[in-house]
PDB file of C-alpha atoms in Angstrom:
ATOM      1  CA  UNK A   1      17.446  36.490  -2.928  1.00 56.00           C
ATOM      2  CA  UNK A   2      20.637  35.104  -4.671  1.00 83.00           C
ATOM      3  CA  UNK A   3      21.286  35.488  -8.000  1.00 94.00           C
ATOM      4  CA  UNK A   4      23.289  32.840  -9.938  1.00 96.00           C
ATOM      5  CA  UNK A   5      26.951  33.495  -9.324  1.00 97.00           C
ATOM      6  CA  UNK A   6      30.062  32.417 -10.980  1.00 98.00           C
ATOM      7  CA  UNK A   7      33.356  32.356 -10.271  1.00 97.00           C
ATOM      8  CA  UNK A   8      36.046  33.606 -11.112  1.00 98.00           C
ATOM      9  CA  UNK A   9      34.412  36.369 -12.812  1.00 97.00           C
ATOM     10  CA  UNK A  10      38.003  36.933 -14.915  1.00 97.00           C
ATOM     11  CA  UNK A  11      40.820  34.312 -16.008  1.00 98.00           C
ATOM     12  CA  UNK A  12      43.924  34.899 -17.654  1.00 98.00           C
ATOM     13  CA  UNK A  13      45.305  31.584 -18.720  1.00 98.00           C
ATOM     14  CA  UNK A  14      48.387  30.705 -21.031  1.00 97.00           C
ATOM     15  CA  UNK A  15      47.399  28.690 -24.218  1.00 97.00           C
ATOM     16  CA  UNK A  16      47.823  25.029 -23.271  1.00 97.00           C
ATOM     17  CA  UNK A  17      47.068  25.387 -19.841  1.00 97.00           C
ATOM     18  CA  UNK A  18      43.749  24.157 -17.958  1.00 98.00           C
ATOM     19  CA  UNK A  19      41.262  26.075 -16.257  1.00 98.00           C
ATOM     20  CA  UNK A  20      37.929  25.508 -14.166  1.00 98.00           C
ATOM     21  CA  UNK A  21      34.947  27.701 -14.427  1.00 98.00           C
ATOM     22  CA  UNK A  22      32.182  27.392 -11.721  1.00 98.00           C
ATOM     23  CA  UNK A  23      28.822  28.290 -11.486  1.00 98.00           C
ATOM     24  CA  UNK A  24      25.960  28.588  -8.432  1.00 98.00           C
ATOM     25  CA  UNK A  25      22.609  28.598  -9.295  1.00 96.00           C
ATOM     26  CA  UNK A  26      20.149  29.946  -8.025  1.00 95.00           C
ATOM     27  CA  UNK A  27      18.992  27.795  -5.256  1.00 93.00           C
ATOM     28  CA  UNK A  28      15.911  25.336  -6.772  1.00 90.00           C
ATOM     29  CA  UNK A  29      16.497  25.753 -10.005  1.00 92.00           C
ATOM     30  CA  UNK A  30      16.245  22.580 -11.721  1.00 91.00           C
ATOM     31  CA  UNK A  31      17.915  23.260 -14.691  1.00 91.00           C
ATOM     32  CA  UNK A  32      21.228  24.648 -15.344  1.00 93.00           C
ATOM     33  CA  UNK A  33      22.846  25.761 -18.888  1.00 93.00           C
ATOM     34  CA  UNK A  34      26.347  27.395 -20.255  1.00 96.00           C
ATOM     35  CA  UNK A  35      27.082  29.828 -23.015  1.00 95.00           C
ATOM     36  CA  UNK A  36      30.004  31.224 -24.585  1.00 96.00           C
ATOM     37  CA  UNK A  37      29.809  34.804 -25.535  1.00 96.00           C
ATOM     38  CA  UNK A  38      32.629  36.063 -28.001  1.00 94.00           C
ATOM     39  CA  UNK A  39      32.791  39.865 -28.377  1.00 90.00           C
ATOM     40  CA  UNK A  40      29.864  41.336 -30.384  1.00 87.00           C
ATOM     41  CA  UNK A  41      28.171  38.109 -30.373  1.00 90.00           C
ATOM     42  CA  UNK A  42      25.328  36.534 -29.103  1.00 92.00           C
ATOM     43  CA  UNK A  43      25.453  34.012 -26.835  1.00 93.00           C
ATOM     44  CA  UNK A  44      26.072  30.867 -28.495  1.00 92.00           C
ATOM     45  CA  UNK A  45      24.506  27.650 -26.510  1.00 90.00           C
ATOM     46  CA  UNK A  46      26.903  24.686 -25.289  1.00 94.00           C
ATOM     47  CA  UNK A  47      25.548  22.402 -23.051  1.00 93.00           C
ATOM     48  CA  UNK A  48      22.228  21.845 -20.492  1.00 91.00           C
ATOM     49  CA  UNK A  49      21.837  20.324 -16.965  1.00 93.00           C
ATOM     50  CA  UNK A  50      18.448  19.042 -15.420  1.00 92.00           C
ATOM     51  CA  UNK A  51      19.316  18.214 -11.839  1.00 93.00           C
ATOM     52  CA  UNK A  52      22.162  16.128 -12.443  1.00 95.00           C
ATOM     53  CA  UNK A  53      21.808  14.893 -15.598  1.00 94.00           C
ATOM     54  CA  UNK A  54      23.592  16.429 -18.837  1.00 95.00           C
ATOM     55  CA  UNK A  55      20.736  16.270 -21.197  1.00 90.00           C
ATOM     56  CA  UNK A  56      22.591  18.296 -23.973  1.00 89.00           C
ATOM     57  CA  UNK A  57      25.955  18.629 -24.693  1.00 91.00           C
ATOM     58  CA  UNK A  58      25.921  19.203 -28.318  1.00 89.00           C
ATOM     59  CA  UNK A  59      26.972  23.099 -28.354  1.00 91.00           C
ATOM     60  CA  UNK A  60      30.404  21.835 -26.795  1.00 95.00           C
ATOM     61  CA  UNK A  61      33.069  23.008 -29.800  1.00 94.00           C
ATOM     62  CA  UNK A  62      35.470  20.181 -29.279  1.00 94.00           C
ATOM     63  CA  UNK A  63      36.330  17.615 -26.775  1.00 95.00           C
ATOM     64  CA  UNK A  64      38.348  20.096 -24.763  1.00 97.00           C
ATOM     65  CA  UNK A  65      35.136  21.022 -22.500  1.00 98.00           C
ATOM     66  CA  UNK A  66      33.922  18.925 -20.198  1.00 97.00           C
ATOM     67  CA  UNK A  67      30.987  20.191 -17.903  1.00 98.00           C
ATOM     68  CA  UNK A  68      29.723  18.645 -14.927  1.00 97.00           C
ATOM     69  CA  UNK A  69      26.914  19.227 -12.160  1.00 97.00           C
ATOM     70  CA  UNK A  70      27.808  16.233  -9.808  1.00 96.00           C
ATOM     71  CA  UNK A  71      25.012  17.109  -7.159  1.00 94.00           C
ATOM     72  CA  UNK A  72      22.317  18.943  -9.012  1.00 93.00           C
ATOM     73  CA  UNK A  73      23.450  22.411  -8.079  1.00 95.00           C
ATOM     74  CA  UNK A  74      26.773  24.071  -8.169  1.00 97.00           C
ATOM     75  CA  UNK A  75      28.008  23.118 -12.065  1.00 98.00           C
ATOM     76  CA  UNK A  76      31.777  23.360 -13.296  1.00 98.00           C
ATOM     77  CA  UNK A  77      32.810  23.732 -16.665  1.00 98.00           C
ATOM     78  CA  UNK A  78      36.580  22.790 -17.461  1.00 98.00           C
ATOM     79  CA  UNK A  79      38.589  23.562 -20.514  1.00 98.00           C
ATOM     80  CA  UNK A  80      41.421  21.804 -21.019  1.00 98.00           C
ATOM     81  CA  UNK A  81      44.907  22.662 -23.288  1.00 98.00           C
ATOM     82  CA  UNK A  82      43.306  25.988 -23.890  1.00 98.00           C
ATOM     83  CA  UNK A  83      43.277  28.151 -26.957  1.00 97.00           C
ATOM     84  CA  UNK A  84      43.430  31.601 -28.048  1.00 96.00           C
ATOM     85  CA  UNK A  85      40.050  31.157 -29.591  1.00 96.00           C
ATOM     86  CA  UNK A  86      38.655  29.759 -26.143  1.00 97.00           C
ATOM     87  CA  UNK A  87      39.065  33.189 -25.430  1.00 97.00           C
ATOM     88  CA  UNK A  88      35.252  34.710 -24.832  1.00 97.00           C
ATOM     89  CA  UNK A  89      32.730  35.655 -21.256  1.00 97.00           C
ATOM     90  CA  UNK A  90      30.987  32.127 -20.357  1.00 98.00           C
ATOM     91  CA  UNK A  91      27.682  32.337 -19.510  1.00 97.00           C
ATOM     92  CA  UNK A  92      25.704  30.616 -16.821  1.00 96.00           C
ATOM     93  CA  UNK A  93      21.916  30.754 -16.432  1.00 93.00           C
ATOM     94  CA  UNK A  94      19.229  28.536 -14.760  1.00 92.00           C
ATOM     95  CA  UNK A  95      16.095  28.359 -14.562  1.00 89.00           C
ATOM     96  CA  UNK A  96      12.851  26.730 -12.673  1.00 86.00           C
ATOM     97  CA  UNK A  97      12.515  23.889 -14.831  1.00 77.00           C
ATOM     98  CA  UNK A  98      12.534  23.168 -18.545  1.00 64.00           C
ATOM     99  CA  UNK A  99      14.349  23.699 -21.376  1.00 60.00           C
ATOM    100  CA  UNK A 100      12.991  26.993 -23.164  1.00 57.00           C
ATOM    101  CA  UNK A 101       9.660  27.876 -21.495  1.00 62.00           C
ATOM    102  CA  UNK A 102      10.865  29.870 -18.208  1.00 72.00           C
ATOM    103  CA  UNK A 103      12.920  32.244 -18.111  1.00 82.00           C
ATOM    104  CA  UNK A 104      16.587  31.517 -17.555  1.00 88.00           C
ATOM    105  CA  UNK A 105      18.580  33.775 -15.066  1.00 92.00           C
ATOM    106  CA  UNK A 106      22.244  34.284 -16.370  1.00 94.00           C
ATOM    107  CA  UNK A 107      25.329  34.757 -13.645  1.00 96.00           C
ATOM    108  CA  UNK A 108      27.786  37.543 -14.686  1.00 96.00           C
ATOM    109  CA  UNK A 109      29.870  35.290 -16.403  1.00 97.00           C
ATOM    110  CA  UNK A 110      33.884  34.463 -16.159  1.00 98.00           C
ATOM    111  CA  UNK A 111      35.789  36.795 -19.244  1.00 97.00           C
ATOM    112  CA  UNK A 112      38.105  34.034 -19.844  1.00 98.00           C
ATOM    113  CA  UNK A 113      41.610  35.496 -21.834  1.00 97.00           C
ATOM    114  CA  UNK A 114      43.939  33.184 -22.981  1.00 97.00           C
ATOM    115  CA  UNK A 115      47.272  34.420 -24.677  1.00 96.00           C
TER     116      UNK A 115
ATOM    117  CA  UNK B   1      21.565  24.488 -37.710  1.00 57.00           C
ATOM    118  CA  UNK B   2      18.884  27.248 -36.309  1.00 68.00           C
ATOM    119  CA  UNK B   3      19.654  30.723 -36.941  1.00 89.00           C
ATOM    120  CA  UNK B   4      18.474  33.287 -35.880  1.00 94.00           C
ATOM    121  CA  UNK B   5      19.120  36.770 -37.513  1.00 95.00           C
ATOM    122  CA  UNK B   6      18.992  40.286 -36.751  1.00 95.00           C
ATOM    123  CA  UNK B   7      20.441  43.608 -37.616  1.00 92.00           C
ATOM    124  CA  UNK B   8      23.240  44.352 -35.796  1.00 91.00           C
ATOM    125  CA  UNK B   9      22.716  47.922 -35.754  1.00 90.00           C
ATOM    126  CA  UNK B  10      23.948  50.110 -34.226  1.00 94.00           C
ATOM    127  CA  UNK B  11      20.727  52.277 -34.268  1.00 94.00           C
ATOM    128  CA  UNK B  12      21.340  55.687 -32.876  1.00 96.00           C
ATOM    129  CA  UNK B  13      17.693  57.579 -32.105  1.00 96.00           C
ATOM    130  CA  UNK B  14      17.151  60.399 -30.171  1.00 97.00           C
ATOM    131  CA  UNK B  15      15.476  60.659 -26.963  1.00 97.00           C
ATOM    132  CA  UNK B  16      11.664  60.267 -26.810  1.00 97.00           C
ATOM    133  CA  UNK B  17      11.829  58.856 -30.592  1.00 97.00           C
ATOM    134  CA  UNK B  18       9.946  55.137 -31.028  1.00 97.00           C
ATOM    135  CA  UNK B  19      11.695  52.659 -32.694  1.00 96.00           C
ATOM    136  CA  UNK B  20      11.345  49.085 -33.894  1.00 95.00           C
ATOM    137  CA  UNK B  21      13.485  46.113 -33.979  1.00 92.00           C
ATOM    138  CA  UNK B  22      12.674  42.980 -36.116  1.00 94.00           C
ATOM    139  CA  UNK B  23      14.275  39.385 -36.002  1.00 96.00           C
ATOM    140  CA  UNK B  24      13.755  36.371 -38.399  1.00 96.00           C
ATOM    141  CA  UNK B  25      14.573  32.875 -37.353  1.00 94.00           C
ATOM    142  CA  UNK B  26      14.792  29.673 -39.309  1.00 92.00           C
ATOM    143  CA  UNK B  27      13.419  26.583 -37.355  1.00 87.00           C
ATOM    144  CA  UNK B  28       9.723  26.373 -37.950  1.00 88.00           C
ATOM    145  CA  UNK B  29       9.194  24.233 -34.944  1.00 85.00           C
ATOM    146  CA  UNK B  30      10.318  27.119 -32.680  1.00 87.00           C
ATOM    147  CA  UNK B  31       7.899  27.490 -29.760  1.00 85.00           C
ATOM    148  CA  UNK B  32       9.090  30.190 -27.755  1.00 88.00           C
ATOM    149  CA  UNK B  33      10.491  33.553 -28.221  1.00 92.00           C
ATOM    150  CA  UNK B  34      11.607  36.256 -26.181  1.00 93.00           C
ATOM    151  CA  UNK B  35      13.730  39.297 -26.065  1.00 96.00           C
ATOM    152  CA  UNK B  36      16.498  39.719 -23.824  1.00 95.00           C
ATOM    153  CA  UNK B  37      18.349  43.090 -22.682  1.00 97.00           C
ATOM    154  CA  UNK B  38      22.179  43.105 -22.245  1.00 97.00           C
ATOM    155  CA  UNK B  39      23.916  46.254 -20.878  1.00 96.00           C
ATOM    156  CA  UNK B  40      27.942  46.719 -21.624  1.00 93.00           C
ATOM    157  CA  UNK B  41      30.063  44.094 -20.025  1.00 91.00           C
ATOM    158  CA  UNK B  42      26.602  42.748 -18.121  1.00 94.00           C
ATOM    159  CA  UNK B  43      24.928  39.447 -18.611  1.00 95.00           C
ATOM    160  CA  UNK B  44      21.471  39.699 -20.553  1.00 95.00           C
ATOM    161  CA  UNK B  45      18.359  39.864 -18.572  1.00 94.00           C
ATOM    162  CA  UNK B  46      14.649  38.817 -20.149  1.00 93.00           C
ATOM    163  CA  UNK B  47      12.880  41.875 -21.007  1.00 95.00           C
ATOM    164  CA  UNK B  48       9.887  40.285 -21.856  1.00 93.00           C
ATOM    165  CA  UNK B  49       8.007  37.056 -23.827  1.00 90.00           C
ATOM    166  CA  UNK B  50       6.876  37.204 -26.903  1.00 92.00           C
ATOM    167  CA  UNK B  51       3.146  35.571 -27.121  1.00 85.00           C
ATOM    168  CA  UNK B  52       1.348  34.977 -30.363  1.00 85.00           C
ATOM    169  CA  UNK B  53      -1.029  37.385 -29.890  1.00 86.00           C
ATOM    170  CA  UNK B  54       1.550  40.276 -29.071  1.00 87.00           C
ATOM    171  CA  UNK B  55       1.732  41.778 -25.925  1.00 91.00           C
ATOM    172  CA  UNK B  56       2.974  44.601 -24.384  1.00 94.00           C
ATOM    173  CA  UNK B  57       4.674  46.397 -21.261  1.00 93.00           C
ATOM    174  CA  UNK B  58       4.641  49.687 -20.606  1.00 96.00           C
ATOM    175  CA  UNK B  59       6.375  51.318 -23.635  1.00 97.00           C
ATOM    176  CA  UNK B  60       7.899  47.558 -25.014  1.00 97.00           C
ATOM    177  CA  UNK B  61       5.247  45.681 -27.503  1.00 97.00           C
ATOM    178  CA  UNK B  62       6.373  42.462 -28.843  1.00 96.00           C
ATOM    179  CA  UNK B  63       4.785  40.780 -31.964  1.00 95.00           C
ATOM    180  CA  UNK B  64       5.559  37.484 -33.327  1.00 95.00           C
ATOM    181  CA  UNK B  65       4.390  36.514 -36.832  1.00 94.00           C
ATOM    182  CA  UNK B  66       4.676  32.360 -37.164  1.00 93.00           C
ATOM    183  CA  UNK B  67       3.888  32.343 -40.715  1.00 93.00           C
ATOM    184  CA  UNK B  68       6.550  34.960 -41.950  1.00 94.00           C
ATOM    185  CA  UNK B  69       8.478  33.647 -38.912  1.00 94.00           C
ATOM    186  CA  UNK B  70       9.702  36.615 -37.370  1.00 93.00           C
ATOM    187  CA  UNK B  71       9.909  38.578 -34.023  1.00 96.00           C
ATOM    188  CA  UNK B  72       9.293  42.309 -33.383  1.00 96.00           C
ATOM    189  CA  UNK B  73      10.139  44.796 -30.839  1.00 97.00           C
ATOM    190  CA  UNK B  74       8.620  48.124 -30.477  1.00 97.00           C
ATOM    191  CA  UNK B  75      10.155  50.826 -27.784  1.00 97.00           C
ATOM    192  CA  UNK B  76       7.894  54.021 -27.667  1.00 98.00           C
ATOM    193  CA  UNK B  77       9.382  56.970 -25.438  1.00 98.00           C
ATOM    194  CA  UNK B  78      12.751  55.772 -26.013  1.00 97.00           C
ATOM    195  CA  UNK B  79      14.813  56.650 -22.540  1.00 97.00           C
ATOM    196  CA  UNK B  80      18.495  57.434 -22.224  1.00 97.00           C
ATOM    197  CA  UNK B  81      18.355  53.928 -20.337  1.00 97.00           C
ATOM    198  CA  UNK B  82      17.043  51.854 -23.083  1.00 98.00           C
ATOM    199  CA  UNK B  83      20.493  52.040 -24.598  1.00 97.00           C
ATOM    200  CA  UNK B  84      21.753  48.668 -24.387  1.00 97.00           C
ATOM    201  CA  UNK B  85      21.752  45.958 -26.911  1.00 97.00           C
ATOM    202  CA  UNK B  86      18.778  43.829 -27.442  1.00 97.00           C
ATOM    203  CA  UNK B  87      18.767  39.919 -27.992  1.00 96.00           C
ATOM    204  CA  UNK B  88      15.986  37.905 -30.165  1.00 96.00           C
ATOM    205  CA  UNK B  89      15.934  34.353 -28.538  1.00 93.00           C
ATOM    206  CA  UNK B  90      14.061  31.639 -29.842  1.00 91.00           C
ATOM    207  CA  UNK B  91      13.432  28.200 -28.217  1.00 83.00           C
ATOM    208  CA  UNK B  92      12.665  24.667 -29.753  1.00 67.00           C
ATOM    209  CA  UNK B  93      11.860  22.108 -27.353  1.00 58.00           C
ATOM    210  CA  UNK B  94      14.243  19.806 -27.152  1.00 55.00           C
ATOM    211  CA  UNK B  95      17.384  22.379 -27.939  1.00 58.00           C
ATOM    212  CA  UNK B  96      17.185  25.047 -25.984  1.00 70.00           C
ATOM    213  CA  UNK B  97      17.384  28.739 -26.614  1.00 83.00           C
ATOM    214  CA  UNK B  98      18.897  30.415 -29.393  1.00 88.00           C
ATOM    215  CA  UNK B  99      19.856  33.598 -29.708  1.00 91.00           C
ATOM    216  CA  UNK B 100      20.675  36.607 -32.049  1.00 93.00           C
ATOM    217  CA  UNK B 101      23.674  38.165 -32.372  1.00 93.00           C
ATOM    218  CA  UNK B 102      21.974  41.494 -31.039  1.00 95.00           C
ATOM    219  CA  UNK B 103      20.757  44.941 -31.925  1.00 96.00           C
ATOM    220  CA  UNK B 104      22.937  47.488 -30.719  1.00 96.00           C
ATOM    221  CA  UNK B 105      20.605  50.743 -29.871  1.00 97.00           C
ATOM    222  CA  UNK B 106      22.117  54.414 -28.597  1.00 97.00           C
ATOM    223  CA  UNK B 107      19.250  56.347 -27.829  1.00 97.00           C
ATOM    224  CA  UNK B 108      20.899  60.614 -27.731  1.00 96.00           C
ATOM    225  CA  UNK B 109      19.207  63.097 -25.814  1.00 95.00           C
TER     226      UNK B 109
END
């Protein structure tokens, strides 16, 4: 079956500008998270989805991001006036249900360059 | 804030050579752990759970040690393939996983 997908898989964006990161999980997967992944770094935890429902939003490094998962599947993270050190792969990974006991699938992420 | 720490690495071992990762993390409360794979430019994929009384699969054993609080990974019959870097994630209930920065391993034939 279907992996989780996201799209676009790279963005080159000018510092200030907006930009719109989405991300399909796989289908019946309750809950829904995002990462940011800087180079030689571990992926670094921003925000969680169950269903609908942003449970978690506390990994979000300023108010900048805004993420969003309007019908309990496809999810959108948005980054507004970005920055040069926005600049990092973003993660998205889902899982059954839960928080940290099932094992999340990750997408291929979006390598997001801003200059 | 939880950490979690690991060597970095990179380790370089030759082919068919075992080797051994370990991983400390802070938050006591942690009640999950697991070690994900990540390939160049890939996303990580689990490689396996880490349960309290070890377990292992295939020629990957995974230990966990609550009271010292740390996380091991042992890779006998290391493969040209099992280059990749390695990621200790721990989970706490009500805040998700974290992870390590990674172990970077080159295994040479």
């Amino acid at each position: 079956g279907a992996g989780v997908s996201q799209s676009p898989r790279y963005k080159v964006a000018k510092r200030g500008q907006d930009v719109a990161l989405r991300c399909d999980p796989i289908s019946g997967h309750v809950s829904l998270f995002w990462y940011q992944q800087a180079l030689g770094q571990g992926p670094e935890f921003l925000t969680y989805f169950q269903n609908e429902a942003q449970l978690d939003k506390s990994g979000l490094p300023s108010d900048r991001f805004f993420a969003e998962r309007p019908e309990g599947s496809v999810s959108t993270l948005k980054i507004q006036r970005t920055q040069q050190e926005d600049s990092a792969v973003y993660l998205c990974a889902s899982s059954f249900w839960g928080l940290d006991y099932n094992e999340q699938f990750f997408g291929p992420g979006t390598r997001l360059t801003v200059l | 804030r939880k950490e979690v720490e690991q060597d970095p690495g990179p380790f370089n071992v030759p082919e068919g050579a075992t080797v051994a990762f370990n991983c400390t993390y802070s938050n006591s409360a942690s009640q999950s752990f697991f070690w994900y794979r990540q390939d160049c430019r890939k996303e990580p994929k689990l490689l396996m759970s880490v349960y309290s009384s070890g377990n292992e699969d295939g020629r990957f054993t995974a230990q966990l040690n609550r009271a010292s609080q740390y996380i091991s990974l042992l890779i006998r019959d290391s493969k040209l393939s099992d280059s990749a870097t390695y990621l200790c994630v721990v989970g706490g209930g009500a805040d998700g996983l974290t992870f390590g920065k990674g172990t970077h391993l080159i295994i040479q034939p």
